[in-house]
PDB file of N, CA and C and ligand atoms in Angstrom:
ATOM      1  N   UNK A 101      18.685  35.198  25.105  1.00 58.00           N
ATOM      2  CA  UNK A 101      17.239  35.080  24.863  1.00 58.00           C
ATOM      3  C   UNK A 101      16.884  33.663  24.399  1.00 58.00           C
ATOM      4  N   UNK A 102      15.782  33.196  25.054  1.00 56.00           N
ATOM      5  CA  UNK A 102      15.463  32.063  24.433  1.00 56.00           C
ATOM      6  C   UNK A 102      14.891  31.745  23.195  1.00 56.00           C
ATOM      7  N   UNK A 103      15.327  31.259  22.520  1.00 59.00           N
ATOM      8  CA  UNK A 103      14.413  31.185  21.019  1.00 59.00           C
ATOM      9  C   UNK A 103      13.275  30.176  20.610  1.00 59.00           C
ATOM     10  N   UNK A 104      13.200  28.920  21.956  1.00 61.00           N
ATOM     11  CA  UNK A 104      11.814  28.012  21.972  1.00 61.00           C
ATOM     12  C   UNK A 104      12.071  27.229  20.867  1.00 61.00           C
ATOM     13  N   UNK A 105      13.072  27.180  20.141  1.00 62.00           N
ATOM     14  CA  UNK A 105      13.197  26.166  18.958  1.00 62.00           C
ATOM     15  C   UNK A 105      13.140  24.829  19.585  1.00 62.00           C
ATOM     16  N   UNK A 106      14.042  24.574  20.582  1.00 61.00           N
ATOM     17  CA  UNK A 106      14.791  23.451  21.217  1.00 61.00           C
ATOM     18  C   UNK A 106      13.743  21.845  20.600  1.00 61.00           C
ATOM     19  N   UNK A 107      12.091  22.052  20.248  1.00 68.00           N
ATOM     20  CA  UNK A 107      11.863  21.546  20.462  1.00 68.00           C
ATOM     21  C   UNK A 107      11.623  20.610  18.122  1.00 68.00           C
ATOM     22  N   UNK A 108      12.139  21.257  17.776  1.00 76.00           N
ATOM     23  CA  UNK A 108      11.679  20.674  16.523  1.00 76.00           C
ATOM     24  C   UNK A 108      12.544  19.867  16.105  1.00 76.00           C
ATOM     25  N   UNK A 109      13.590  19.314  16.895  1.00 82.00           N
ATOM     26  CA  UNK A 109      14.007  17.786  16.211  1.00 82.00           C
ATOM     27  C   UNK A 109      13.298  16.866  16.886  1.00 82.00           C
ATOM     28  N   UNK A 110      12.389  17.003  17.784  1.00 85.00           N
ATOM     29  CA  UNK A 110      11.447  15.937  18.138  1.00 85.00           C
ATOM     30  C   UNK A 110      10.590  16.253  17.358  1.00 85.00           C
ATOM     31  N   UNK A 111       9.892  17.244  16.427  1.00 87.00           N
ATOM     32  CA  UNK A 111       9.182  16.998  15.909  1.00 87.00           C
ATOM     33  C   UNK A 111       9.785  16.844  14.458  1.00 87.00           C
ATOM     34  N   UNK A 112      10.619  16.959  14.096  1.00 88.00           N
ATOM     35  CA  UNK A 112      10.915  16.237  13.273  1.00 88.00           C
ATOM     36  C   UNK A 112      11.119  14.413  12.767  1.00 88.00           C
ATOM     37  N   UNK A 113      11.385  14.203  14.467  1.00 90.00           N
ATOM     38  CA  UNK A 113      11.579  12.587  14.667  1.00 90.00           C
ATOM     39  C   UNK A 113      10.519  12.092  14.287  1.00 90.00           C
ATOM     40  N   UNK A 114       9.167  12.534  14.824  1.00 88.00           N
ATOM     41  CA  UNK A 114       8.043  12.090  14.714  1.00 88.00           C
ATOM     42  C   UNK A 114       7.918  12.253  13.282  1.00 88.00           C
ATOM     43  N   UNK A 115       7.781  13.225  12.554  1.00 86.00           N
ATOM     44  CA  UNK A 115       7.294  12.876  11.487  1.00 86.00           C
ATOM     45  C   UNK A 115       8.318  11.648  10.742  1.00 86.00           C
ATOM     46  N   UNK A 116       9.308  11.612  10.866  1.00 89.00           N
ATOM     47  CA  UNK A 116      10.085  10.829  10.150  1.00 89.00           C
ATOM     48  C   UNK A 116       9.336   9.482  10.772  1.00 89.00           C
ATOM     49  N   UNK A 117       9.109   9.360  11.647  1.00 88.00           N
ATOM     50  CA  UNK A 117       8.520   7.914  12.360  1.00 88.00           C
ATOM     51  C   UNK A 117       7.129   7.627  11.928  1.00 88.00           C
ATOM     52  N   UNK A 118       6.206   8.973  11.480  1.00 88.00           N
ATOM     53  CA  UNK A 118       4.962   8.410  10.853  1.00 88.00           C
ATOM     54  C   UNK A 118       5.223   8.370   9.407  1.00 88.00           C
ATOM     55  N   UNK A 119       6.230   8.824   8.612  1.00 82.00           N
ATOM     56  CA  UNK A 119       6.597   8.008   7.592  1.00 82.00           C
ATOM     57  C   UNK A 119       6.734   7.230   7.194  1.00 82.00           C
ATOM     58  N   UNK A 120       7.841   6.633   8.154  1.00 87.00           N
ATOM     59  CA  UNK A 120       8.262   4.769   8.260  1.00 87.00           C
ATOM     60  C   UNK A 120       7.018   3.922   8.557  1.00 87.00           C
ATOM     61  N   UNK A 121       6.112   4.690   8.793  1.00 85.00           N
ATOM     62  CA  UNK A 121       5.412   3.539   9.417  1.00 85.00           C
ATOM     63  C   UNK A 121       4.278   3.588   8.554  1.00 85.00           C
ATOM     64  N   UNK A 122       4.148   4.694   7.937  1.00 84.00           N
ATOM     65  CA  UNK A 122       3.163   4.484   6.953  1.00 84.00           C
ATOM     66  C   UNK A 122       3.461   3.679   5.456  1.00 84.00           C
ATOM     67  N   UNK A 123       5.295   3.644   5.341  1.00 75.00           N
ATOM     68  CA  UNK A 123       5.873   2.805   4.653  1.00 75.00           C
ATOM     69  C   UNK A 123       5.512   1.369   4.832  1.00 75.00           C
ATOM     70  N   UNK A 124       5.864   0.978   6.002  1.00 80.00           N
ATOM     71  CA  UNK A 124       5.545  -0.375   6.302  1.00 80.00           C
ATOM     72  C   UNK A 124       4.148  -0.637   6.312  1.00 80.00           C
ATOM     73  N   UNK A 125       3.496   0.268   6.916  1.00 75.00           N
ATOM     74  CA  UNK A 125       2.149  -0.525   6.079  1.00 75.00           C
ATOM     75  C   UNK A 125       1.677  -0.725   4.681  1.00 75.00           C
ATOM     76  N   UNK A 126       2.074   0.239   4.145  1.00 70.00           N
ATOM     77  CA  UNK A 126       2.494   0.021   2.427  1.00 70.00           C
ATOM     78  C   UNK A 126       2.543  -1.287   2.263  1.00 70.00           C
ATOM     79  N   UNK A 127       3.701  -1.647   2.416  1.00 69.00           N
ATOM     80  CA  UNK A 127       4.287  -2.838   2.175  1.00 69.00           C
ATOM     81  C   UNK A 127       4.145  -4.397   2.472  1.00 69.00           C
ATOM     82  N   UNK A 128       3.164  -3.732   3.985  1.00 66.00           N
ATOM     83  CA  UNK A 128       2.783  -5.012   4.623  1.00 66.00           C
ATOM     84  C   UNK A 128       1.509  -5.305   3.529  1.00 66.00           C
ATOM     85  N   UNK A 129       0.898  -4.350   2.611  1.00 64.00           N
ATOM     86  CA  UNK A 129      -0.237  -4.618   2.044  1.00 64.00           C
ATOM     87  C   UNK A 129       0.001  -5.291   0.312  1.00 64.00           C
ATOM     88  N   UNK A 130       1.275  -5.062  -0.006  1.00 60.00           N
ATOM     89  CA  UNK A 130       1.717  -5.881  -1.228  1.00 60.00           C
ATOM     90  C   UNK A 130       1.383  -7.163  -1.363  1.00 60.00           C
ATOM     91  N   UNK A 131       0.888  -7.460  -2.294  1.00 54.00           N
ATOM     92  CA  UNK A 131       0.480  -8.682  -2.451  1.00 54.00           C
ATOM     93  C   UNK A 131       2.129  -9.559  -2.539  1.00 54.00           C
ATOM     94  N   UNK A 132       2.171 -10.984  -1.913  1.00 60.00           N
ATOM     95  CA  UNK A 132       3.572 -11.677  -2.187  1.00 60.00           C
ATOM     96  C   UNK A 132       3.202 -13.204  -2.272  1.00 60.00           C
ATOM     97  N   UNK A 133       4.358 -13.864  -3.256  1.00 70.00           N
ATOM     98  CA  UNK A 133       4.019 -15.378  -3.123  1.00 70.00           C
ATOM     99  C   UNK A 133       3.187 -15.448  -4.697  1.00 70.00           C
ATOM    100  N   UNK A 134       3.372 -16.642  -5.190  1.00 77.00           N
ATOM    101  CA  UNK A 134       2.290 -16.811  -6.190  1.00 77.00           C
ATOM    102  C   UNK A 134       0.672 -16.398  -6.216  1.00 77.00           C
ATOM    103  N   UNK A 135       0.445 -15.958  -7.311  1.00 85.00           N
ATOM    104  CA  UNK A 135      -1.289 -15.223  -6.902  1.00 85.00           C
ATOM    105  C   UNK A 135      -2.182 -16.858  -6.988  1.00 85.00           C
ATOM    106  N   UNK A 136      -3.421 -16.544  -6.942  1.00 93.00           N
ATOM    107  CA  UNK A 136      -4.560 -17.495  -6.558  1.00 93.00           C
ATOM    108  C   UNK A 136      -5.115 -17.655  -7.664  1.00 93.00           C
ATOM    109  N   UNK A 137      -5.826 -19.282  -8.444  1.00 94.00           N
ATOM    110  CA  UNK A 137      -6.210 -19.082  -8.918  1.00 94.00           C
ATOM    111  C   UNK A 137      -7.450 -18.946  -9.135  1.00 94.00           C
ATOM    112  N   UNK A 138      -7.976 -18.694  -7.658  1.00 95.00           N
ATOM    113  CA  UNK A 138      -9.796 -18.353  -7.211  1.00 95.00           C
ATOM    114  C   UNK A 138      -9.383 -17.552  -6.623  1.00 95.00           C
ATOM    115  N   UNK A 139     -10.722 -16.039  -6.730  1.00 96.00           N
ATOM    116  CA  UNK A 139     -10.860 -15.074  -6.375  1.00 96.00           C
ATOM    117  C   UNK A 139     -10.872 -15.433  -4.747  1.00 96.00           C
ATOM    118  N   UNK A 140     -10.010 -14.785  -3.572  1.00 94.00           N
ATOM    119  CA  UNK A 140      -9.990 -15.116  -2.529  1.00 94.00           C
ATOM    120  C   UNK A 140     -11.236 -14.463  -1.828  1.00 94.00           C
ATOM    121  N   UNK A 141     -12.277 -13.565  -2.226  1.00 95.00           N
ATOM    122  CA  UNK A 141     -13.525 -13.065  -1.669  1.00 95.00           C
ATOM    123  C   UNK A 141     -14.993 -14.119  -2.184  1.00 95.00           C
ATOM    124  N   UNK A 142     -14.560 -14.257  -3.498  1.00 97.00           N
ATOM    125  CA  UNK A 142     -16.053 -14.832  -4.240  1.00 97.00           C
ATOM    126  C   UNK A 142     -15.399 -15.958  -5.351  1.00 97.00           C
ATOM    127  N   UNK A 143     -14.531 -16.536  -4.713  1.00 97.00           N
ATOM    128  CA  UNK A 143     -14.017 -17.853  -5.326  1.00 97.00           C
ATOM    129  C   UNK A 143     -14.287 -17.720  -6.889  1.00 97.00           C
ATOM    130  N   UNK A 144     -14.155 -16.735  -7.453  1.00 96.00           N
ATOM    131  CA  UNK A 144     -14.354 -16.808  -8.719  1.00 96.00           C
ATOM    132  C   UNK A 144     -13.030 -17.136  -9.716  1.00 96.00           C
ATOM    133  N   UNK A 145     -12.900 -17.057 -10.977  1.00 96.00           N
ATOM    134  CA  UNK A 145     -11.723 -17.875 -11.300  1.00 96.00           C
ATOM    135  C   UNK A 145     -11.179 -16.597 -11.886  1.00 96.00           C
ATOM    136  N   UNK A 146      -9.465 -16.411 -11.506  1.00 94.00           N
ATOM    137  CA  UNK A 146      -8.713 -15.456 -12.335  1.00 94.00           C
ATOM    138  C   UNK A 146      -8.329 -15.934 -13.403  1.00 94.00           C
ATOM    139  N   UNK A 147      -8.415 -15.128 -14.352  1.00 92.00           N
ATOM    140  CA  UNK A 147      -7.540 -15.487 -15.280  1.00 92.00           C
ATOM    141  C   UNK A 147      -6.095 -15.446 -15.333  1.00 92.00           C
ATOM    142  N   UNK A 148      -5.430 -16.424 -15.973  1.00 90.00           N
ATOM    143  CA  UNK A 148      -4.137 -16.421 -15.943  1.00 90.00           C
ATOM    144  C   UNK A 148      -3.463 -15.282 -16.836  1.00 90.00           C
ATOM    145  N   UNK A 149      -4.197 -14.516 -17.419  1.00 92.00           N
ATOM    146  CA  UNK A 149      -3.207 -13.829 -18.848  1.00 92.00           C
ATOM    147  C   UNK A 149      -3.500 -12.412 -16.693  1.00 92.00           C
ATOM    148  N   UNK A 150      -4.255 -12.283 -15.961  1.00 91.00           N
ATOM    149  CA  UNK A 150      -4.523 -11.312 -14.972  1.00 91.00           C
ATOM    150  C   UNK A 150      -3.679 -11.790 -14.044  1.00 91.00           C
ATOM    151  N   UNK A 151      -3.188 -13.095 -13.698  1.00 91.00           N
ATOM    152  CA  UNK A 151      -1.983 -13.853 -12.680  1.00 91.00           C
ATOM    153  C   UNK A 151      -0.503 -13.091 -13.032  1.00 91.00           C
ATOM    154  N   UNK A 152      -0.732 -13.326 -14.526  1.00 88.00           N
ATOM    155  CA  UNK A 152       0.894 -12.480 -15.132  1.00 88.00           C
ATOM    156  C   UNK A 152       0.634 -11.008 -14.579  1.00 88.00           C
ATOM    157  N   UNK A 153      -0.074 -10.606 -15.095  1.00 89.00           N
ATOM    158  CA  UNK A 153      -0.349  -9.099 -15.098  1.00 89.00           C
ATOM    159  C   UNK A 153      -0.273  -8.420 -14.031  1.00 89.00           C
ATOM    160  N   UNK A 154      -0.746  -9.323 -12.879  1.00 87.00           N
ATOM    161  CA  UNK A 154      -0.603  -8.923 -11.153  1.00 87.00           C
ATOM    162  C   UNK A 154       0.280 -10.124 -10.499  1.00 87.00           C
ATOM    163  N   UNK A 155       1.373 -10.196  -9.934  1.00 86.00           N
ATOM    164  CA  UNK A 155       2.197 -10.920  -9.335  1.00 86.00           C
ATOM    165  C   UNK A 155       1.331 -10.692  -7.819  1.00 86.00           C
ATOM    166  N   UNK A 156       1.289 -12.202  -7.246  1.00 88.00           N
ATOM    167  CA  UNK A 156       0.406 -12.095  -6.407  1.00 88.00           C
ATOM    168  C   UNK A 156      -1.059 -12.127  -5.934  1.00 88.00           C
ATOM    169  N   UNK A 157      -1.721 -11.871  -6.934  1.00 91.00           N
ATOM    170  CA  UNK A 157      -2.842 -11.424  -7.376  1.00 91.00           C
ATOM    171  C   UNK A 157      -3.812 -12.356  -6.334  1.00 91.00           C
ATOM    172  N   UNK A 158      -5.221 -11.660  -5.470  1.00 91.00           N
ATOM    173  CA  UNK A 158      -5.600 -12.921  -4.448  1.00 91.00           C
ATOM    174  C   UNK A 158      -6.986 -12.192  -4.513  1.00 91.00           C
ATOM    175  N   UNK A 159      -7.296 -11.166  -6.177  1.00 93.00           N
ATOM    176  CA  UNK A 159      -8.731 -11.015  -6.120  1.00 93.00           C
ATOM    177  C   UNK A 159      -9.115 -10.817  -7.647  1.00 93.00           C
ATOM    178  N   UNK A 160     -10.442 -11.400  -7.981  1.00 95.00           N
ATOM    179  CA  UNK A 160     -11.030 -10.978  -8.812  1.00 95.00           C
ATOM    180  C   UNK A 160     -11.010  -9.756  -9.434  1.00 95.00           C
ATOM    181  N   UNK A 161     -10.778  -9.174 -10.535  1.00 93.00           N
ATOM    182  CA  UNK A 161     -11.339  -8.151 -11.255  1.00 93.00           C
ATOM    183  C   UNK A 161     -11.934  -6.914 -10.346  1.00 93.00           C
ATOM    184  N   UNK A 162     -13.845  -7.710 -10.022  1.00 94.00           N
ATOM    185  CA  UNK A 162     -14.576  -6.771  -9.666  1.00 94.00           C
ATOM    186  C   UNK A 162     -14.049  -6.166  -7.996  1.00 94.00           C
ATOM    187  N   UNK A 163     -13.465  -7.914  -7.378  1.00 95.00           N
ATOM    188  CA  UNK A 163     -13.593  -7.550  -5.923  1.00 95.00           C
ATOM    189  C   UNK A 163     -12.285  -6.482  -5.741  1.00 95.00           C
ATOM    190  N   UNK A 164     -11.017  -6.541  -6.770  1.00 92.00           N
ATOM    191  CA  UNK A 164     -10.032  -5.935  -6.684  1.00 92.00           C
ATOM    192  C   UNK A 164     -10.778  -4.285  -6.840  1.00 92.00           C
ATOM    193  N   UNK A 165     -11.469  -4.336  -7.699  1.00 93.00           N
ATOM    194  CA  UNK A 165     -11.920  -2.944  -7.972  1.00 93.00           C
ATOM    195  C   UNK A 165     -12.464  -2.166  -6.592  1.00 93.00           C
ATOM    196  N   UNK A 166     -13.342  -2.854  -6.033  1.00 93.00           N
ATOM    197  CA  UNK A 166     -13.898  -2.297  -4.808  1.00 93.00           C
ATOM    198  C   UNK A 166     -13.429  -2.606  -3.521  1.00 93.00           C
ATOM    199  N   UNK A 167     -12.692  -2.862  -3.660  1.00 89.00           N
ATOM    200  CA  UNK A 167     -10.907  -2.842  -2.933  1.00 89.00           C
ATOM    201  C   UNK A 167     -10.419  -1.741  -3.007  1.00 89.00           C
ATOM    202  N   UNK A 168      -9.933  -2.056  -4.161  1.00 87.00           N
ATOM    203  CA  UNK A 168      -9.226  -0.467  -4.844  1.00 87.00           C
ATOM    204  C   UNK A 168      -9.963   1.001  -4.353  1.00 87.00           C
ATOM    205  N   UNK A 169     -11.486   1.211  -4.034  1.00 90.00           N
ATOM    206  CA  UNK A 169     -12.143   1.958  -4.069  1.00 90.00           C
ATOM    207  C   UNK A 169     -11.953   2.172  -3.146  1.00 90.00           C
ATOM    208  N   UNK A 170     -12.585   0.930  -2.231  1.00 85.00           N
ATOM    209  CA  UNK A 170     -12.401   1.378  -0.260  1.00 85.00           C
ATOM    210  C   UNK A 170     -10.896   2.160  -0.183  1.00 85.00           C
ATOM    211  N   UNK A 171      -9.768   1.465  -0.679  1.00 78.00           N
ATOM    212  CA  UNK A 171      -8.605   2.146  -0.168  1.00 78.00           C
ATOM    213  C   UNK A 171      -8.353   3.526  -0.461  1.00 78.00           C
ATOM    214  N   UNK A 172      -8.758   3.770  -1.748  1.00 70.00           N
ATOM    215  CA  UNK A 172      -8.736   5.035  -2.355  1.00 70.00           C
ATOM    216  C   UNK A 172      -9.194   6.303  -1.090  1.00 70.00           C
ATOM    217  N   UNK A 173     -10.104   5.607  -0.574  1.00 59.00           N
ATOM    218  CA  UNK A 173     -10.825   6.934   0.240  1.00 59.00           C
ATOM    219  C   UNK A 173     -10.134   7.060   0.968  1.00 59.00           C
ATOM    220  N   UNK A 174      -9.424   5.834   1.975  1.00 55.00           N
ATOM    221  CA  UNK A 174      -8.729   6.317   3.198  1.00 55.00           C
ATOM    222  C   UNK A 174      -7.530   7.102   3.108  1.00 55.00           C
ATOM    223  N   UNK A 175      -6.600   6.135   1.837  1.00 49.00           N
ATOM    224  CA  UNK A 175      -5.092   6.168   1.819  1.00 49.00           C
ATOM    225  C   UNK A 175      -4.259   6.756   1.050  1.00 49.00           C
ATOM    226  N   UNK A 176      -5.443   7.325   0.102  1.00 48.00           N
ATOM    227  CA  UNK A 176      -4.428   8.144  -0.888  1.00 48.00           C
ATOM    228  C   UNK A 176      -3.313   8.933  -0.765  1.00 48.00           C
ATOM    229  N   UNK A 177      -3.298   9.495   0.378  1.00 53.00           N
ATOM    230  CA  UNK A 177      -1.640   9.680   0.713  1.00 53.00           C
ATOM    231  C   UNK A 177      -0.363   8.550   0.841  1.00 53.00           C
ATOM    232  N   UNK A 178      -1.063   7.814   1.707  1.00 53.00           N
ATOM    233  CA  UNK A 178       0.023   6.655   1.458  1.00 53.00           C
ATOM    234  C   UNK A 178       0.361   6.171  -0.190  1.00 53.00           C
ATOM    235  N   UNK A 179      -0.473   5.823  -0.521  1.00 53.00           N
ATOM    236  CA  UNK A 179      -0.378   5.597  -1.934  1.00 53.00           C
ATOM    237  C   UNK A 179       1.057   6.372  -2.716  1.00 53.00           C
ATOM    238  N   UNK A 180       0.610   7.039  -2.625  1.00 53.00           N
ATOM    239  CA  UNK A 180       1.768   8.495  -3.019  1.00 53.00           C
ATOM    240  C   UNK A 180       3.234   8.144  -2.695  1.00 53.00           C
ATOM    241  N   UNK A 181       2.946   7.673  -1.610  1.00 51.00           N
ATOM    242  CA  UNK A 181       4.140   7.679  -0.213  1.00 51.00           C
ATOM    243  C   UNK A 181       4.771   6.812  -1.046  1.00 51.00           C
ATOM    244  N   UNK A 182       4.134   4.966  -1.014  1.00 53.00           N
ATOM    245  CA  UNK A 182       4.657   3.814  -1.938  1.00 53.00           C
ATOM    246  C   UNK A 182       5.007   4.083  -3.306  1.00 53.00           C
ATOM    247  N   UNK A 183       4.406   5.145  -4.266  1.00 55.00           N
ATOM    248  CA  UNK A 183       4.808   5.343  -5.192  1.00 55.00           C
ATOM    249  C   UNK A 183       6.429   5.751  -5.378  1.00 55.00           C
ATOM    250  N   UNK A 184       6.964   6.820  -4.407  1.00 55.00           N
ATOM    251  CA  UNK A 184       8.097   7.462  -4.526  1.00 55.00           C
ATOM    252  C   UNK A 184       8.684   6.110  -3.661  1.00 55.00           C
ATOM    253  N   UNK A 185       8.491   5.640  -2.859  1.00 56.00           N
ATOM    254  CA  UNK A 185       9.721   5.001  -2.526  1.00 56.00           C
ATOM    255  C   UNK A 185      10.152   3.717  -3.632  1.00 56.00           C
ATOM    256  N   UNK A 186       9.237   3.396  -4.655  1.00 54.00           N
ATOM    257  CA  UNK A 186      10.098   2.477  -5.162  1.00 54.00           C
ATOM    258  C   UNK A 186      10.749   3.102  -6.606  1.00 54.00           C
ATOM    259  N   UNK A 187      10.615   4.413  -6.546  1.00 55.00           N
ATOM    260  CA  UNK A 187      11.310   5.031  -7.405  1.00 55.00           C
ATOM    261  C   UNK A 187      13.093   5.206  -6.715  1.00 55.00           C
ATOM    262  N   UNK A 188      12.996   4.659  -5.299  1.00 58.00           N
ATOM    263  CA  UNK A 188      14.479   5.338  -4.823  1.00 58.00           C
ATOM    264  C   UNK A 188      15.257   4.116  -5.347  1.00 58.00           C
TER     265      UNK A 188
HETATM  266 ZN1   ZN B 385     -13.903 -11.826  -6.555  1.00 79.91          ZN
END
C-alpha cells in the first residue's frame, strides 16, 4: 500500500531553506564597521556614550525608533529567528 509520505523530506528541505534564508537576511541587516557620527537619515549628531551602546550604530535615536517600528510589523518572526541563533 502506498502511504504518500514519499514526499516530506522535500518539504522538509524547504523549510530548512526558508530558514537559512531568513537567517541571512537577519544578518545581512546587522549593523557592521564603526557606527556614524551623524544620523545617516537626518544628519543629526549621535551621541558617543549611544556609539558605545550600539556597535555600528548609522541612526539617530528617533529615526532608529521608527525603524524599529516599521520592522516590528513585518518581521517579528525573524526577529525571534536572530534571537535563538546567537544563543547557539
Ligand atoms: Zn536621525
Amino acid at each position: 500500500m502506498a502511504t504518500g509520505w514519499a514526499g516530506d523530506s522535500a518539504v522538509q528541505d524547504q523549510i530548512d531553506a526558508t530558514i537559512k534564508d531568513a537567517i541571512k537576511r537577519v544578518r545581512s541587516q546587522l549593523p557592521q564597521g564603526p557606527g556614524l557620527a551623524r544620523c545617516e537619515e537626518c544628519d543629526a549628531e549621535i551621541p558617543e556614550a549611544r556609539r558605545k551602546a550600539v556597535p555600528g550604530v548609522r541612526l539617530c535615536v528617533s529615526c532608529q525608533e521608527a525603524h524599529d517600528a516599521e520592522q516590528g510589523g513585518v518581521s517579528g518572526y525573524n526577529r525571534r529567528g536572530s534571537k535563538d541563533s546567537q544563543l547557539r
